[in-house]
PDB file of C-alpha atoms in Angstrom:
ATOM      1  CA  UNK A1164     -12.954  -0.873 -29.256  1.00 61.00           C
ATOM      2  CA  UNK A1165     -14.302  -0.988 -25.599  1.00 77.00           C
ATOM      3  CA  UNK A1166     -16.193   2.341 -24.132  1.00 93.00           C
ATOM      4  CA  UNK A1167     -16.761   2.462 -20.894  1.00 97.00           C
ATOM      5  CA  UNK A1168     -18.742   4.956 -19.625  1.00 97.00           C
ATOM      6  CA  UNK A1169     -19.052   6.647 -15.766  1.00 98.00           C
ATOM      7  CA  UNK A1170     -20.940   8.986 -13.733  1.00 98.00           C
ATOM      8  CA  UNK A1171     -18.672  12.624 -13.707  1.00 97.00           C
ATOM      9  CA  UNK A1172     -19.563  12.898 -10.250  1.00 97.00           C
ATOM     10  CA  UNK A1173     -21.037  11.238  -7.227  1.00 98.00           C
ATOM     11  CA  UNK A1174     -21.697  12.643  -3.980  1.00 98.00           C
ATOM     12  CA  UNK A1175     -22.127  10.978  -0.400  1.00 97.00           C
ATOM     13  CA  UNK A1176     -22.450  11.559   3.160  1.00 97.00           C
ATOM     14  CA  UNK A1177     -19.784  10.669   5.636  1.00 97.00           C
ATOM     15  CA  UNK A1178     -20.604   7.163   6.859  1.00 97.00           C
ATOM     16  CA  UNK A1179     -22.978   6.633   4.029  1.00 97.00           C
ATOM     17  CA  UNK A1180     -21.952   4.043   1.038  1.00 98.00           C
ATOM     18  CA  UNK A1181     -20.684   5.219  -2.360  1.00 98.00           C
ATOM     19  CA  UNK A1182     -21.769   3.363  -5.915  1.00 98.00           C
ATOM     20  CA  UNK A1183     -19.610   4.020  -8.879  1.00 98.00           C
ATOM     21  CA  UNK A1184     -20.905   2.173 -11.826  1.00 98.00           C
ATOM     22  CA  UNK A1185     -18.338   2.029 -14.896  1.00 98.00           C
ATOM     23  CA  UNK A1186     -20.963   0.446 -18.232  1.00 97.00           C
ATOM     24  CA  UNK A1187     -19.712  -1.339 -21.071  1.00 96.00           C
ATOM     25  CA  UNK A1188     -21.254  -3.669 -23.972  1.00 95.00           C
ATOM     26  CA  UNK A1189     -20.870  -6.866 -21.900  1.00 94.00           C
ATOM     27  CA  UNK A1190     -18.434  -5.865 -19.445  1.00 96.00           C
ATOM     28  CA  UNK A1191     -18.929  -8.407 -17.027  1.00 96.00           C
ATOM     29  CA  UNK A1192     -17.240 -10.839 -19.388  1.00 95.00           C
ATOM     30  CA  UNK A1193     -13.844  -8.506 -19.295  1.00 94.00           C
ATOM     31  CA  UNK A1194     -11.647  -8.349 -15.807  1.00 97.00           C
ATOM     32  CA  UNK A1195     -12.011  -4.695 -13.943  1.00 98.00           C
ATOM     33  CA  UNK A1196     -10.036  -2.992 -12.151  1.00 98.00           C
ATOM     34  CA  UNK A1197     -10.471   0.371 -10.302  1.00 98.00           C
ATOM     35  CA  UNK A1198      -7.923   2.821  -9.480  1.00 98.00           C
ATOM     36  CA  UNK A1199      -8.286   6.141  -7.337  1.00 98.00           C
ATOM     37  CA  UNK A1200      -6.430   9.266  -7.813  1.00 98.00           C
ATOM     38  CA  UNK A1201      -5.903  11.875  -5.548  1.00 97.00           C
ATOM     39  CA  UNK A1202      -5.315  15.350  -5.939  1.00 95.00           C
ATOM     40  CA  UNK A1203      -1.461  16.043  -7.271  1.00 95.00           C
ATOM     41  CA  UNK A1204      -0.494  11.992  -6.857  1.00 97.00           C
ATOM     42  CA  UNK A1205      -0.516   8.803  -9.390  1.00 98.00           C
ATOM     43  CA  UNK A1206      -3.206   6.435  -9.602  1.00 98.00           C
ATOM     44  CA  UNK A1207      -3.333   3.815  -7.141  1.00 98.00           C
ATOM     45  CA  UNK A1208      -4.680   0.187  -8.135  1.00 98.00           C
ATOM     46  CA  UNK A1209      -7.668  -0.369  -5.441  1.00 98.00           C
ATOM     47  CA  UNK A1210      -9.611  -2.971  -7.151  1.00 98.00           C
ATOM     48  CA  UNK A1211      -8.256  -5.274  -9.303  1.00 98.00           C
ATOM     49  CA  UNK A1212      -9.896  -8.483 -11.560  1.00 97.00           C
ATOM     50  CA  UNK A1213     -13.895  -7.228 -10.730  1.00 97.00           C
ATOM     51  CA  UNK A1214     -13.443  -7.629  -6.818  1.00 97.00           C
ATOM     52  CA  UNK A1215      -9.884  -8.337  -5.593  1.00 98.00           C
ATOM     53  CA  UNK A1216      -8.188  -5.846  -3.471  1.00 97.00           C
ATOM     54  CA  UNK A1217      -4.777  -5.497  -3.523  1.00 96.00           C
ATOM     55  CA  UNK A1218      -2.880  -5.219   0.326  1.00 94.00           C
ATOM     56  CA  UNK A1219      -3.815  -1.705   1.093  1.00 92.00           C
ATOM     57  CA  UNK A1220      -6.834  -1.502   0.155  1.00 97.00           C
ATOM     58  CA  UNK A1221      -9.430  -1.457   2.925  1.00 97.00           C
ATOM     59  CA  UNK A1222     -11.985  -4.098   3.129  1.00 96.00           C
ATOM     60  CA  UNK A1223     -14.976  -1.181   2.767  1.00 97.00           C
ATOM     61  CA  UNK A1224     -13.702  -0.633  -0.736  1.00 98.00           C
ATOM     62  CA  UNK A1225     -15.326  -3.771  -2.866  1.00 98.00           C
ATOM     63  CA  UNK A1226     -16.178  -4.700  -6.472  1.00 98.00           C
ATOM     64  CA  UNK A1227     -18.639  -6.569  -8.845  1.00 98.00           C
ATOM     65  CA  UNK A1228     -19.266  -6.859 -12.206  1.00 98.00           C
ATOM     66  CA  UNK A1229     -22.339  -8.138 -14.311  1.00 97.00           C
ATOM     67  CA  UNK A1230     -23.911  -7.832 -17.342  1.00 96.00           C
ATOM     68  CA  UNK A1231     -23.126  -4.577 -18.832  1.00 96.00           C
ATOM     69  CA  UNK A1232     -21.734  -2.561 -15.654  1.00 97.00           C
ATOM     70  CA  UNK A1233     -19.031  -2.877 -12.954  1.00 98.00           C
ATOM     71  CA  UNK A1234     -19.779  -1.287  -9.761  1.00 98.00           C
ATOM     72  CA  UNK A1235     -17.188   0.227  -7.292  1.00 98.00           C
ATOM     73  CA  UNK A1236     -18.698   0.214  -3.686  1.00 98.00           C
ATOM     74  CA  UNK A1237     -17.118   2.251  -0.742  1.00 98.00           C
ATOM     75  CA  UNK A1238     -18.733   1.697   2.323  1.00 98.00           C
ATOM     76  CA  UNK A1239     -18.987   4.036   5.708  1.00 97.00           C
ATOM     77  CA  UNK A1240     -17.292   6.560   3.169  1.00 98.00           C
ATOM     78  CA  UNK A1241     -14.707   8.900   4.605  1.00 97.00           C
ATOM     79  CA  UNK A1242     -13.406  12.282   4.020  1.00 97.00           C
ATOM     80  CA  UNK A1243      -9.914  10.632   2.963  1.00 96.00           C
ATOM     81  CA  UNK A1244     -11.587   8.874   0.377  1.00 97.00           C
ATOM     82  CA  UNK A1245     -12.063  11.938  -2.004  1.00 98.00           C
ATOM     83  CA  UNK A1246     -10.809  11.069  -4.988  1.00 98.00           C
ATOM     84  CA  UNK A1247     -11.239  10.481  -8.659  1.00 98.00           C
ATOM     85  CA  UNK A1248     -11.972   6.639  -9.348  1.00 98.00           C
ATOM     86  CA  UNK A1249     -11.196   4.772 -12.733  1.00 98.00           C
ATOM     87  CA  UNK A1250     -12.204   1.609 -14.135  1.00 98.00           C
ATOM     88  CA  UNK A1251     -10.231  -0.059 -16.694  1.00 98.00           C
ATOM     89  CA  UNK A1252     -10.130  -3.403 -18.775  1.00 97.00           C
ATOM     90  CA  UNK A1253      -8.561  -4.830 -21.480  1.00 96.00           C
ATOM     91  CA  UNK A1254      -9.787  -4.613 -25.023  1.00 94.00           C
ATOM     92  CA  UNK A1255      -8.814  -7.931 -26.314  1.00 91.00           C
ATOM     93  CA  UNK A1256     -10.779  -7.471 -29.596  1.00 91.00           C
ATOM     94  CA  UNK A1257      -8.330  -3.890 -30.212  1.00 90.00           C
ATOM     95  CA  UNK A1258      -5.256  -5.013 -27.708  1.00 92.00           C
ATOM     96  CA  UNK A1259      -5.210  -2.317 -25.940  1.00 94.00           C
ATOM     97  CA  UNK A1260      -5.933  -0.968 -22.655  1.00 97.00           C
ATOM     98  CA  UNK A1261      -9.006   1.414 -22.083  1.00 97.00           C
ATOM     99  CA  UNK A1262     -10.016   3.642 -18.966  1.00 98.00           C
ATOM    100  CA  UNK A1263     -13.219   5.232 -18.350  1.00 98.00           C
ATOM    101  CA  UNK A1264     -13.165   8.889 -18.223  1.00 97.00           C
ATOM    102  CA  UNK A1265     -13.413   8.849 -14.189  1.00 98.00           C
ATOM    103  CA  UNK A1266     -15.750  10.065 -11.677  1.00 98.00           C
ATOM    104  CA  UNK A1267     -14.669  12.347  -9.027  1.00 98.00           C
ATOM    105  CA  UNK A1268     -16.459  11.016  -5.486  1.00 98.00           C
ATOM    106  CA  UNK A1269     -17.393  14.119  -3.371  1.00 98.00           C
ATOM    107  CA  UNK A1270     -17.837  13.216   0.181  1.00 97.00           C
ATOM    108  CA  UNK A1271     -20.363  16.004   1.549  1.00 94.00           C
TER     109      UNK A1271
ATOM    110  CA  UNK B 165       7.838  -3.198  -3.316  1.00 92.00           C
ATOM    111  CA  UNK B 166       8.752  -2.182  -6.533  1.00 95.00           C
ATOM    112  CA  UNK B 167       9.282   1.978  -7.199  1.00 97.00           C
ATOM    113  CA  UNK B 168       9.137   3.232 -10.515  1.00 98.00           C
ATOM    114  CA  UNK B 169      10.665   7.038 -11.009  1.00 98.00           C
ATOM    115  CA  UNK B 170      10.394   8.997 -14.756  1.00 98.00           C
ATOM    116  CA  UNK B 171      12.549  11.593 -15.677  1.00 97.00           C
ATOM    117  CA  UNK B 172      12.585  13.649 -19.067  1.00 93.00           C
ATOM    118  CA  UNK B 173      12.751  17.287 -19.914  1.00 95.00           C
ATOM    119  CA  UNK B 174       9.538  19.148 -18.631  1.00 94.00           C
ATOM    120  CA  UNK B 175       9.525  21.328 -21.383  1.00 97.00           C
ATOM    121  CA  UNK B 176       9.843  20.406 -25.105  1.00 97.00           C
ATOM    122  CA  UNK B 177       8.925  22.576 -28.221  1.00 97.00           C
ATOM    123  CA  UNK B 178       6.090  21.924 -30.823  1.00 97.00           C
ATOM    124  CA  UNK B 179       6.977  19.464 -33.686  1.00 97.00           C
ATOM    125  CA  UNK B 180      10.165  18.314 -31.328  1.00 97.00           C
ATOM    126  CA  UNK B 181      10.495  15.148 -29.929  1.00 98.00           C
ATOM    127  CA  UNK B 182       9.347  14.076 -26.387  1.00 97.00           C
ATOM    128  CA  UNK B 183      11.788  12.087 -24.603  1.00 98.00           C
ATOM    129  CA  UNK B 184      11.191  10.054 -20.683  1.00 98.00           C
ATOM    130  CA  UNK B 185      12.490   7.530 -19.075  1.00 98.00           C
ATOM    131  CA  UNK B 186      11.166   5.263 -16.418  1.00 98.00           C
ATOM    132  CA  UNK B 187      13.776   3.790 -13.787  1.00 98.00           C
ATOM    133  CA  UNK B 188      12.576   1.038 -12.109  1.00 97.00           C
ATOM    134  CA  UNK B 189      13.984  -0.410  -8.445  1.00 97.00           C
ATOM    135  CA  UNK B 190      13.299  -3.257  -6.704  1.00 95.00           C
ATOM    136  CA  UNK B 191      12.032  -5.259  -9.705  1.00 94.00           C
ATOM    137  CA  UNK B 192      13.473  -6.701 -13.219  1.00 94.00           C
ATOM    138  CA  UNK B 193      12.327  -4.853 -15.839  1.00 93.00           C
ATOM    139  CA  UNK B 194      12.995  -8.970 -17.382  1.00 91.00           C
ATOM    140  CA  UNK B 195       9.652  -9.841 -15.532  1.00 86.00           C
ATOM    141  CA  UNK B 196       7.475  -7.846 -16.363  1.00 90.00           C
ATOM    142  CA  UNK B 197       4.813  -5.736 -19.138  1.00 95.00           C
ATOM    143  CA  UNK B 198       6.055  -2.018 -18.445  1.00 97.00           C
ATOM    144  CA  UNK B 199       3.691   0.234 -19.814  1.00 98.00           C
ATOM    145  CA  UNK B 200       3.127   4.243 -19.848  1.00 98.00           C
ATOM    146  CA  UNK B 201      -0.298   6.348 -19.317  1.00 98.00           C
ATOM    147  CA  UNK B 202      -0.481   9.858 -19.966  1.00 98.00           C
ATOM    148  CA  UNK B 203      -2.981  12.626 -18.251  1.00 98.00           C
ATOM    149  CA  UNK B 204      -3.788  15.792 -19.806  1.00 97.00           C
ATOM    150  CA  UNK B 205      -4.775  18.620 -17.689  1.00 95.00           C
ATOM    151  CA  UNK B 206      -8.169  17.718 -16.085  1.00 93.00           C
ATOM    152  CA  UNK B 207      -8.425  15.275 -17.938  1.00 96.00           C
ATOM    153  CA  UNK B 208      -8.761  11.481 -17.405  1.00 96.00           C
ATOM    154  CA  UNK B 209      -6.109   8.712 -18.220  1.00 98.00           C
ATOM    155  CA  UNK B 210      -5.158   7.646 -21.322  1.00 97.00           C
ATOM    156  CA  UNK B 211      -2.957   4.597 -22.389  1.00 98.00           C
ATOM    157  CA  UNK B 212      -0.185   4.890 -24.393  1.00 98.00           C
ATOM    158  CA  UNK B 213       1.272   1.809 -25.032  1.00 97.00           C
ATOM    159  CA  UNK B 214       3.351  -0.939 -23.063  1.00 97.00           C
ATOM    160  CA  UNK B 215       6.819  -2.707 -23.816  1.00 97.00           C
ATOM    161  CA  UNK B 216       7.590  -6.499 -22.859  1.00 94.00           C
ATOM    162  CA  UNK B 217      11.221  -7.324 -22.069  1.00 89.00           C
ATOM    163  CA  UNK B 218      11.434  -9.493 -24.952  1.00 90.00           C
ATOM    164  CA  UNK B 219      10.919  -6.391 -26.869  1.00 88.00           C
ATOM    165  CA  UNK B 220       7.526  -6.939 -28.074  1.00 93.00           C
ATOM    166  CA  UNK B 221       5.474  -3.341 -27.978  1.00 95.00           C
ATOM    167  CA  UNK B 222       1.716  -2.224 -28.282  1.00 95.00           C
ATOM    168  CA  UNK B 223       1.051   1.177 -28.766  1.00 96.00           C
ATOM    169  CA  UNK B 224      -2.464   3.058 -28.961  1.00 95.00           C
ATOM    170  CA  UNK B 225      -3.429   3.862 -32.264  1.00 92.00           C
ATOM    171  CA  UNK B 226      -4.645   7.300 -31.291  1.00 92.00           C
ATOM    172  CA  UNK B 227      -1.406   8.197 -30.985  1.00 92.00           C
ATOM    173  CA  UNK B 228      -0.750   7.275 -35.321  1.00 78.00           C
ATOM    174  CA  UNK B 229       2.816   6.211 -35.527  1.00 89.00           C
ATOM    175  CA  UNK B 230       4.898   9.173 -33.134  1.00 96.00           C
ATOM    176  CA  UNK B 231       4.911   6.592 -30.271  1.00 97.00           C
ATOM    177  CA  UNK B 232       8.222   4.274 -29.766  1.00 97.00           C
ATOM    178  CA  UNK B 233       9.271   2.707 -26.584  1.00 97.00           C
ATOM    179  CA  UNK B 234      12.582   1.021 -25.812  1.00 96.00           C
ATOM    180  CA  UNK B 235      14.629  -0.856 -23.109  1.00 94.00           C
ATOM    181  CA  UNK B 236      17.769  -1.204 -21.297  1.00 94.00           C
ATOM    182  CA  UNK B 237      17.835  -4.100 -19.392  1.00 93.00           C
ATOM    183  CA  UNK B 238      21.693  -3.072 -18.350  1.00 94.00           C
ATOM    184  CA  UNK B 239      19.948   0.125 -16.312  1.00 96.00           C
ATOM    185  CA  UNK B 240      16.930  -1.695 -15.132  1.00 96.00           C
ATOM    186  CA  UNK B 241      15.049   1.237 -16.928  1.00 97.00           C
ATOM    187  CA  UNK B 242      12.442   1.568 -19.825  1.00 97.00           C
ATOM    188  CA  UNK B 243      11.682   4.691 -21.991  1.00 98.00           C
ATOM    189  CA  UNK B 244       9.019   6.172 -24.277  1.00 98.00           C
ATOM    190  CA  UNK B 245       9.302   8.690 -27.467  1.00 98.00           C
ATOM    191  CA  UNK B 246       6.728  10.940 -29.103  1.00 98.00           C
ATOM    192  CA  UNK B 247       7.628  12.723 -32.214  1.00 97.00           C
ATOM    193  CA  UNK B 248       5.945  16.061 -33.658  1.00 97.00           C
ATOM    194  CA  UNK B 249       4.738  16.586 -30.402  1.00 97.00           C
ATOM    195  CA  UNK B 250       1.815  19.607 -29.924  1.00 97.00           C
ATOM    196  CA  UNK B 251       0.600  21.493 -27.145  1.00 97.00           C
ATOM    197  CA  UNK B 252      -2.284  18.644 -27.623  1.00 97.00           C
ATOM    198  CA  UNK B 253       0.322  16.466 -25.823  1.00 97.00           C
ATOM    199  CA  UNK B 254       0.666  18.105 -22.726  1.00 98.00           C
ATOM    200  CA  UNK B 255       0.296  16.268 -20.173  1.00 98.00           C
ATOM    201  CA  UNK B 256       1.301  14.483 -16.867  1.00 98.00           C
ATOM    202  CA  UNK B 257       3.192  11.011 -18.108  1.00 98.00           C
ATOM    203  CA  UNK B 258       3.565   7.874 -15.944  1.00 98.00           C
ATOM    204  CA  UNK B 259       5.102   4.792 -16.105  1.00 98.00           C
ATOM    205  CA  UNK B 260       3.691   1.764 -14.356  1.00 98.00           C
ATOM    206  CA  UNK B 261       3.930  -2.221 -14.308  1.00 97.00           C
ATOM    207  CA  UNK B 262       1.406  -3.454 -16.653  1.00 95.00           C
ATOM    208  CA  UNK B 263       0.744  -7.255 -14.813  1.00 92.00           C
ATOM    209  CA  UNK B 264      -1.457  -8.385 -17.329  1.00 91.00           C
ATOM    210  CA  UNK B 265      -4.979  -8.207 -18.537  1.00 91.00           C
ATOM    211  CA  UNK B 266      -6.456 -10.072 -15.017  1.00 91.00           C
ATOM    212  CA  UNK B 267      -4.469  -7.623 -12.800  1.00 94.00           C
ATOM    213  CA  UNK B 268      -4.212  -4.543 -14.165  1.00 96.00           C
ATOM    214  CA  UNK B 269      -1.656  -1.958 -13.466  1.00 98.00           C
ATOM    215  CA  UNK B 270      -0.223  -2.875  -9.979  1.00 96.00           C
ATOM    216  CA  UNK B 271       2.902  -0.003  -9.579  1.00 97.00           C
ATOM    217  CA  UNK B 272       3.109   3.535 -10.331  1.00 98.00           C
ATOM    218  CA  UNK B 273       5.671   6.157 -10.910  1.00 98.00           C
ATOM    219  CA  UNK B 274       4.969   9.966  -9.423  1.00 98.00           C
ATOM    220  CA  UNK B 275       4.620  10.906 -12.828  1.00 98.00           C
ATOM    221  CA  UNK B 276       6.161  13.829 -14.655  1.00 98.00           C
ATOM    222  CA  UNK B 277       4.781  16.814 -15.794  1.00 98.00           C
ATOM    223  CA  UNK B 278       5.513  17.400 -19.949  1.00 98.00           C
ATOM    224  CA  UNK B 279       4.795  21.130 -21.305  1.00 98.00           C
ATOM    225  CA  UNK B 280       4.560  21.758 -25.327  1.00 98.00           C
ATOM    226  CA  UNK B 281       5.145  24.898 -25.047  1.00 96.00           C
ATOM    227  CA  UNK B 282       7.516  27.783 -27.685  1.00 94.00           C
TER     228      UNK B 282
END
């Protein structure tokens, strides 16, 4: 089955942009999607098929996905937008769905 | 916009059974994949398996047979079972609208916090 591996942590300056990468053996042939947790609250879907954003999601939060990593981008980061972020896809070779373990964005 | 809500016991006994239910508004459960995630204390997400109106089920294999999940259409509600549970199982469980491989999962209950606990 799929592993997909991120970054524990990432840190940024307010205003600065934010790279999450989430790798995978060929995950730029599988649809990503992001979510971001906050403290105490549910996942919310920011990012969904490699670079789509659902309503809600601001246009500084973007996507892409190549090769063997999908990158989450936040741009002119904000304090608001400390969170944990999660990429997901679905294992079609397994049929099941798999998350990476999450990296929690610290915005210094 | 579609609100899911769970609701279950928040504290169940080692080797007992785990029971929640998901109550969904706004939407058909008859539409839709309707799946649950579970997240154990500072931990990340994990799936556990999603139900399709038409009954069909897919559960994780990590979880080795104590996972069933059911339906009642008449209630607009879905709901998930783990047997011989273990303080291993603690977790926060939510339910959410699984809308498909290209989209992932779109809605979200508030979750609800399960304790194995004696």
């Amino acid at each position: 089955s799929s592993v997909l591996t991120q970054p524990p942590s990432v840190s940024v300056a307010p205003g600065k942009t934010a790279t999450i990468p989430c790798g995978g053996d060929d995950i730029g042939s599988d649809s990503v999607h992001w979510y971001q947790q906050k403290p105490g609250q549910a996942p919310v879907l920011v990012i969904y098929y490699d670079s789509h954003r659902p309503s809600g999601t601001p246009e500084r939060i973007s996507g892409s996905n190549s090769g063997n990593t999908a990158t989450l981008t936040i741009s002119r980061v904000e304090a608001g937008d400390e969170a944990d972020y999660y990429c997901q896809v679905w294992d079609s070779s397994s049929d099941l769905w798999v998350f990476g373990g999450g990296t929690k964005l610290t915005v210094l | 916009q579609v609100h899911l809500q769970e609701s279950g016991p928040g504290l169940v006994k080692p080797s007992e059974t785990l029971s929640l239910t998901c109550i969904v508004s706004n939407e058909s459960i008859s539409s839709s994949y309707w799946t649950w995630i579970r997240q154990s204390p500072g931990k990340g997400l994990d799936w556990i398996g999603y139900i399709h109106y038409s009954g069909t089920t897919n559960y994780n294999p990590s979880l080795k047979g104590r996972v069933s999940m059911s339906l009642d259409t008449s209630k607009n509600q879905f709901s998930l079972t783990l047997t011989s549970v273990t303080p291993a199982d603690t977790a926060v469980y939510y339910c959410a609208r699984d809308a498909g491989s290209s989209w992932g999962f779109d809605f979200w209950g508030q979750g609800a916090q399960v304790t194995v606990s004696s």
